[in-house]
Structures are given as structure tokens and as C-alpha cells.
Amino acid sequence: LSIDCASTYSKITLSQFAAKHYATEVSTWESCIEHGVKDVTMRVTSVNAIKLRFSKDDESPLFFLGQRNAPKCNHVGKITDISDWLGDQGCDKSLIAGKWIQNHYRWIVWKLSAMERRFPGQLGGQYLTYSHVLSQMKGRYKKELRGAKRPALRKILNQDVSAGMPIILCVSQILHFKSKLPPNGDQSVGKGSVEEIRLELTDGWYAVSTILDSVLTKLVQRGTIQVGSKIMICNAQLVGSDDGVDPLDDDYYSDRRNCPLFLKITTNNSRLARWDAKLGFVHPKYTAHQGGILVKSLSDIFPDGGAIPAIDLVICRRFPQLFLEQIKDNRSQSTVSNHLTEAEEAARQNEHDVSHQRASEKYADTARKECSEEVDEDAPTQWTEMMTSNSPEETYQKLGDAEKKVVDDWTQKRQISIQSMVSKSIQDSLKDHSSSERTSVPYTKVLVKAFCHSGQTARNLDHHARTQNMTAKLTIWRVSEAQLALMKEGTVVRMKHLGVKSDRDGLLQLSAKADTQMEPLSSEPTQFQLIQSGYEERCPKSLIRINLMSKKLEPSRLAREVDVVACIVKIHQQGDNTSIVYLTDESGFVMKLIRNHIASNKDPFHIGNIETSLPTVAAFCNIQVTSFDTTEQCARGDWGLSSCKNRHLMQLRCEELQTWCNSSSGMERCRASLDRINAGIPTCAGPFNRYRVCIGYVLGFDVGDGSSDPIASGMNVVIDYGEESLLTARFPFHLLPDALKLSQKNLKAHCVDASSITLGNLFDHANLPPTLSLLGEYFQSNQTLFRFSLDTPSCYGDELPVPEVTGISIVTADALSRLYLTGGE
């Protein structure tokens, strides 16, 4: 802002001027008029500013060229008027083009009128004057034409500086262009065209047409970005012509659709600037290291808003390195992708290498023979005669020195040529006959949160309290050793040019590559800053907590992911590709951890010799808690790709549990838990637990109401479970074949044969009673001791709940006996 004081100028910033005069609020049209701002000044825009004319007498703004009822009086403001005045001031008119005057007249008039409207009480009717316009025009001549200091946008359009440099520009126009839909376009909305929104941005000296992404377009439509808004931009791209242009060229017009050069900007690389921000390139001290916008929060990132310029991220969780395997079928041209652990990648690569070696050996002999014959066609006579003689050694000794040299040179050359040709021939054969091609890309995933700097902690504590729970998942493709070394949990890393994808599983998806710039912060973050950022150190969950989580699952997969330190008391192999490990701790609660794996993996949980190791303490990371197992009455978890065994991360808890496990009470508790698991008796199965277990014999079946359909309502089963009264429970029809099959082992010669029981008669009301009688006689005769899993629903009042059988199995008598002898601890 320049203030004229006795023919001298003093410059102060806009914020200083506003603070000095307490002009902190935007003025209304009425208040501007009251303070002497002319009506014509209020109507000046960046479009019509070039048409403004001034009174020759008092130099005040008068009218717009071409308007109706324009006053008939002497006026100034034409290009020739300004050119002549500059010439009279000693300016070199050969440097001054008409378009240069026209361009700067437009921006000077728009700026001065905006200043009057912003500060009407201080500048109303005084700032937008013809003499002030001429004064600023002369200043621009001295700086740009005589001083050869080009403004920011002119350097960018000339392609003398990168368009990606941080710069603050002002919105001078919102441009709307309509395009016809293609022949196959969607005509369902009844429109034959689509509208494209662009911006004309200016640095106060020149303007550029700007292409927006979808998010910025929506911000313009909502009015968040409007004419007069200042935007800080970095990492912009100049698109259009390969060669630079000059904004004074005859074919350059920034408000036209066919402008030769455009600036392409994205949301994540743009920020609304303060109203008093200085236009032009941004000083490096106001940007992130080496320039660019430093994103402060994950909530400021838009998935469709382009790459992230720079952000400081706290490494909250680092997952094991994985590999993306892609196998391309050369015949069908289809590609199959698999995600592998390091061990699986090593095994798969070894298989591939062995297969490749065998195929190479298969083609080697044939290739060597064919290549030898081809090379020998160019062999010298001396070598050919020697090799076809009865004794090549004697023939060689008879040769002269010159001939021996020819033979020796050829022998060496022949060996090199054959080796090269054989190698190429084998590769060609493998390529022609191979049915598939395999590639593997290493990658790692990291959970991150935005780092809260000290200044932010003081100013934006409430904002960060709302956003510290925001977490993003960062995937680093072709991850390097240097990048892995930086990914330590609890450290803060500045990353640049991260890719962004749409939200998935409630997380923002960020991506990096091997060449992505990453560097640790120059100063070590304090523990308080890490806590403010939402970082939490790894802490194993107790089995009590995991059991509660399993019964009431969180919707987010991230919230269901836990670390656990527990004693392994049993490992069970379920088929060739599934293993189950049972965990317990001091609480006596049990967790069932399931892992799917390849058949060749004989130690999926990395225990070693299972026979001599159990019970043993293990620390598992990144386990996904799943729904509670109502049959075995324990929490359940899945071992995923990111799961691993990592003792050193939770060393203190491991040592504490190991001490307990080695104690006499710990060993007894582990044995009791194992006996309960084998017997199918859960730890918590009291009378007030909804999910219970009953051990007993089947005495008979009935349907209660004879008119009810057993397949719809189920039957009632009567169970003798050793108490004075019998237990009656609902028995679903689909469990009856399982019960018959399980009881076959106890079938005696005089028993009723299960094949004589026709289950179809259960649907025939006439045959229903005899069929149920046969079922009761069958189960009473074979005396099979069953384990029933019961679900007792809640009820109100004096009504007694009727439990329902949800699972049935045969009791392991040995484990039940051991549990009884130990007192069921």
C-alpha cells in the first residue's frame, strides 16, 4: 500500500494499515457510499476496469467506455494518453507497447478500486484517481521494463521458472465454458452440454487461465472460492504448448477458452491465503523445507485433490514387509495377484528359480550343439583341419607359430561366441515355451497420524483434539532399506509428494514409492507432542479385554486389531491349511487364534518343537479380533497378512507372564485351561451366562404342541445332566443328522439302527409320534455322552427362559476326568 505524502511515498503492509485504522471488517455498499466512494468505483471489476475513464478536471473516476448515458465532458484514460504522459516523464516509449499499457491499466484500476471499497473511511474518493494510476504505471515501467525485473506469472509463462514454485495468486474471474456432450453422452437429464469451470488468476501484474480438479470446482460452486479470494499454490503444472509464451503476445488472452497455456492446480496443493497476503512468489521461510505447502492435518487432505506437497507424519504402527506377486499367463494374458509374507516370497522365489534352472538345463544341450555348428561355419581352415584329424593334439604341435596363434585366437573367440549365443538361445526358448511370467514387488504398510507441532498445540488444541484420532494407512511400494530404517514406531518423518486414494475401511489411503522424499524432523519430538498427535505406544491387550471386544465387535477393522501376550497351551491342526492356537493368561480366559497357511508350513506360529515347548509365552502383533465363539465359549482372532510374532516390542509383559507361567500356580492354571479346552468346558459358564455348556445324555424328543412344524419351530430335547430335574431345550432340526452320526460309534448290537429312523416322517403328523419314540429309544440305548452348547435368551417377568441347542459334540472323557481330578481350577 502506497500513501502519497508531499510527493513522496511510504509503503506499509495491508495488515499494518488495517490495524492502524481499526479497519478489520469488510464494508457494505451503503457504508462505502456514505464515506465518499463513488458509485462508478463500486462497480469496477477485473473485466471492466480497462474501460474506466477519469475526469480530466479533478481526475476522479467518471464512467465506463461504452456505457449508456455517458457524461459528455473531457476525460482521460486512453492508451495514447498514458503513453504520452510516460514519454513526457522521460520513459523510453520504444519499450512501451500498447498491450503492456492496456494490461497494467486493468490491474492497477482494479486494485485501487478494491482498496477504496475495503477502506472507505480512510481512502474513500481519494485512492482511485488518475494521477495515482499514472504514478503506479510509471513505477511498473521502472521495475519491469527499465529494471528488467519480470513479475512471477510472466516468468512462469515464459517457462524460465518452474510452475511448481509456491506462489500466491488472486482470483480475478470465474470462467464458465460449455461443451457439447459426445454422441453417446448421457442425455437422460435433458441437457446437451456440460459446463466447465476455470479460474483466471493474477499476481497483480499478469493473469493466467487455470484448470481445476473436481474438489476445487465444488469449492467454487459453493462460493468458498470467489472473485477476490487469494490462493496459495504449489506444485502446479503448466499445460498446453510445449514452448513458453509471453502474456503480451497477440494470441494470449487469459480469459479465453483457447488460451495457449494453462495452469493446472489441485486441492491438496492449494490453500486459501489471508486477505492481506502479498501476491507473487512465497519466500522460502514461509513454506516447508525446499518450498511447498506443509499440510497440518489429515482432515485437510482430499482423496481426489492430487498429491500431498509435504506433511509431517507420526509412525504409529509399522507392519511386516510383504510382497505383491503377479503371475501373468502368456496364453490367456490374464494376471493373478497374491500378497505374500517374506517367508512365502522366499519359498515361492526358490520354486521359481529351481523351475527356471531345470528348464535352462533342458534347453542347454540342444542350444550348445546348434550354436557350435553355427559358429564353426566361420572357423579358420587350420582349426577345422586340426579338429577333423585323428589326433588334434599332434596336429597342433606340428603347426607353425603363426598358425598356432590363429588356432588359439579362434579357440578363445569361439568359446566366448558360443557362450553368448547359448545364453541368448536359452532365454529365447524359455520365453517362447514358458506358460507364465512372475514378478514380485516388495512393499510395507504403515499407520500414520499428522504430527502436532508446538505452535499448533497452543493455537489449535481444540482442532487437534477432534482430529488426532484420524489415522491414515501409508503403503510404500518398492520400499528401500533407507525408508524401512525411518519407519520406526514413535518417530516423526516429513514426507513429500505422497499419493492419495479414496477412503477405504474408514482410513485415508496414502502411497509412496522408492524415490519419495522422506526425512526425519531436525529436532526430536517431545513425548507431549507425540501424545497430542494421538500416538500410543504398543500395549498388549489382556484376554479379559479381548473377550469383551469379541462379544461386542467394533465396526472398524483398525479398532479390532490388537497385540496380545499370552501362554500357548494347545496347537490344533485343522486340515492341511489351517492351524489353531489356544492362548490363556493369569485370568484363565481363553483366546482361539486361527491362521490359514500353505500346507508346507509346519510351524505357522513359529513355536519350534511343539512337543517340548508347550506351554510357552508368545507375543503376537496385529491380530484381528473376530466374533465370539459361542461353541467353545472363548474369544476368537484371525492371523492376517500383517500379523507377526514379535517378542521384543513387549518384552516387559513377556518376562512378567513367563515368570507366572514357570511358577507352580501358573503351570496348574495352564494345565487346567488345557483340560477345559479339551473337555469343551468354558471358564465362564455360570447360571447367569447367556452362553452355557451342558454335559449329559439324550432321553427323548417331543414337539410340545403336536400341531407345530418341527422344521420351523424345532423340537424339544430332554437331557439328563446329573441333576435332580431333567433339562428341556429347543433342538433345531438341522442338528439331528449330526447327533445321529456322532452316536454311531457307541451303537450296540441290540440298539435301534439309525437307518431305520426315517427323518422324513417328522414332516408327517401321522407318523410323527412313532418317529420321535424311535429317536428316544435309539439315543437311550447307545448311551452317548454329548456336549451341548446352549443359548439362553433374555426374558422378562416370571417366564422361565428355554435354552436352545446351538452346537453338539461328543465329550472327551479323558479330559473331563482330568478336569474333575484337578478340581476344575
Short mmCIF file of N, CA, C and O in Angstrom, two decimals, residues 196 337 395 416 427 462 498-499 522 643 657 688 690 702 706 714 774:
data_model
loop_
_atom_site.label_atom_id
_atom_site.label_comp_id
_atom_site.label_asym_id
_atom_site.label_seq_id
_atom_site.Cartn_x
_atom_site.Cartn_y
_atom_site.Cartn_z
N GLU A 196 -17.85 -26.39 -17.85
CA GLU A 196 -16.52 -26.46 -17.25
C GLU A 196 -16.23 -25.13 -16.57
O GLU A 196 -16.48 -24.06 -17.14
N SER A 337 -2.82 -62.04 -8.93
CA SER A 337 -2.03 -61.34 -7.92
C SER A 337 -2.18 -62.03 -6.57
O SER A 337 -3.28 -62.46 -6.20
N THR A 395 48.43 -82.74 -34.26
CA THR A 395 48.31 -81.80 -35.38
C THR A 395 48.65 -80.39 -34.92
O THR A 395 49.31 -79.63 -35.62
N ILE A 416 33.83 -67.73 -26.35
CA ILE A 416 33.04 -66.56 -25.96
C ILE A 416 31.77 -66.45 -26.80
O ILE A 416 30.68 -66.18 -26.28
N GLN A 427 17.44 -68.17 -23.25
CA GLN A 427 16.46 -67.16 -22.86
C GLN A 427 15.30 -67.09 -23.84
O GLN A 427 14.13 -66.98 -23.44
N ASP A 462 -8.06 -27.42 20.37
CA ASP A 462 -9.39 -27.98 20.18
C ASP A 462 -9.49 -28.71 18.85
O ASP A 462 -10.10 -29.78 18.76
N LEU A 498 3.20 -37.38 -1.58
CA LEU A 498 2.52 -38.65 -1.35
C LEU A 498 1.26 -38.72 -2.20
O LEU A 498 0.54 -37.73 -2.35
N GLY A 499 1.00 -39.89 -2.75
CA GLY A 499 -0.24 -40.09 -3.48
C GLY A 499 -1.40 -40.31 -2.51
O GLY A 499 -1.21 -40.74 -1.37
N SER A 522 14.22 -32.31 12.09
CA SER A 522 15.54 -31.86 12.55
C SER A 522 15.65 -31.90 14.07
O SER A 522 16.74 -32.09 14.60
N SER A 643 -0.07 -59.80 10.54
CA SER A 643 0.21 -60.36 11.86
C SER A 643 1.63 -60.91 11.91
O SER A 643 2.18 -61.36 10.90
N LEU A 657 4.83 -62.46 32.28
CA LEU A 657 3.99 -63.64 32.08
C LEU A 657 4.81 -64.92 32.13
O LEU A 657 4.33 -65.97 32.59
N PHE A 688 -25.91 -67.50 35.11
CA PHE A 688 -26.39 -66.22 34.58
C PHE A 688 -25.72 -65.86 33.26
O PHE A 688 -25.90 -64.76 32.76
N ARG A 690 -25.40 -66.14 29.30
CA ARG A 690 -26.31 -66.48 28.20
C ARG A 690 -25.84 -67.73 27.47
O ARG A 690 -26.64 -68.60 27.11
N ASP A 702 -39.66 -84.37 21.95
CA ASP A 702 -41.08 -84.08 21.78
C ASP A 702 -41.20 -82.74 21.08
O ASP A 702 -40.22 -81.98 20.99
N GLY A 706 -48.37 -80.65 19.30
CA GLY A 706 -48.30 -81.63 18.22
C GLY A 706 -48.60 -81.05 16.86
O GLY A 706 -48.25 -81.64 15.84
N GLY A 714 -38.59 -76.29 15.51
CA GLY A 714 -37.64 -77.15 16.20
C GLY A 714 -38.37 -78.09 17.16
O GLY A 714 -39.56 -77.97 17.42
N LEU A 774 -38.92 -93.66 18.34
CA LEU A 774 -37.73 -94.37 17.87
C LEU A 774 -36.46 -93.59 18.17
O LEU A 774 -35.43 -94.16 18.56
#
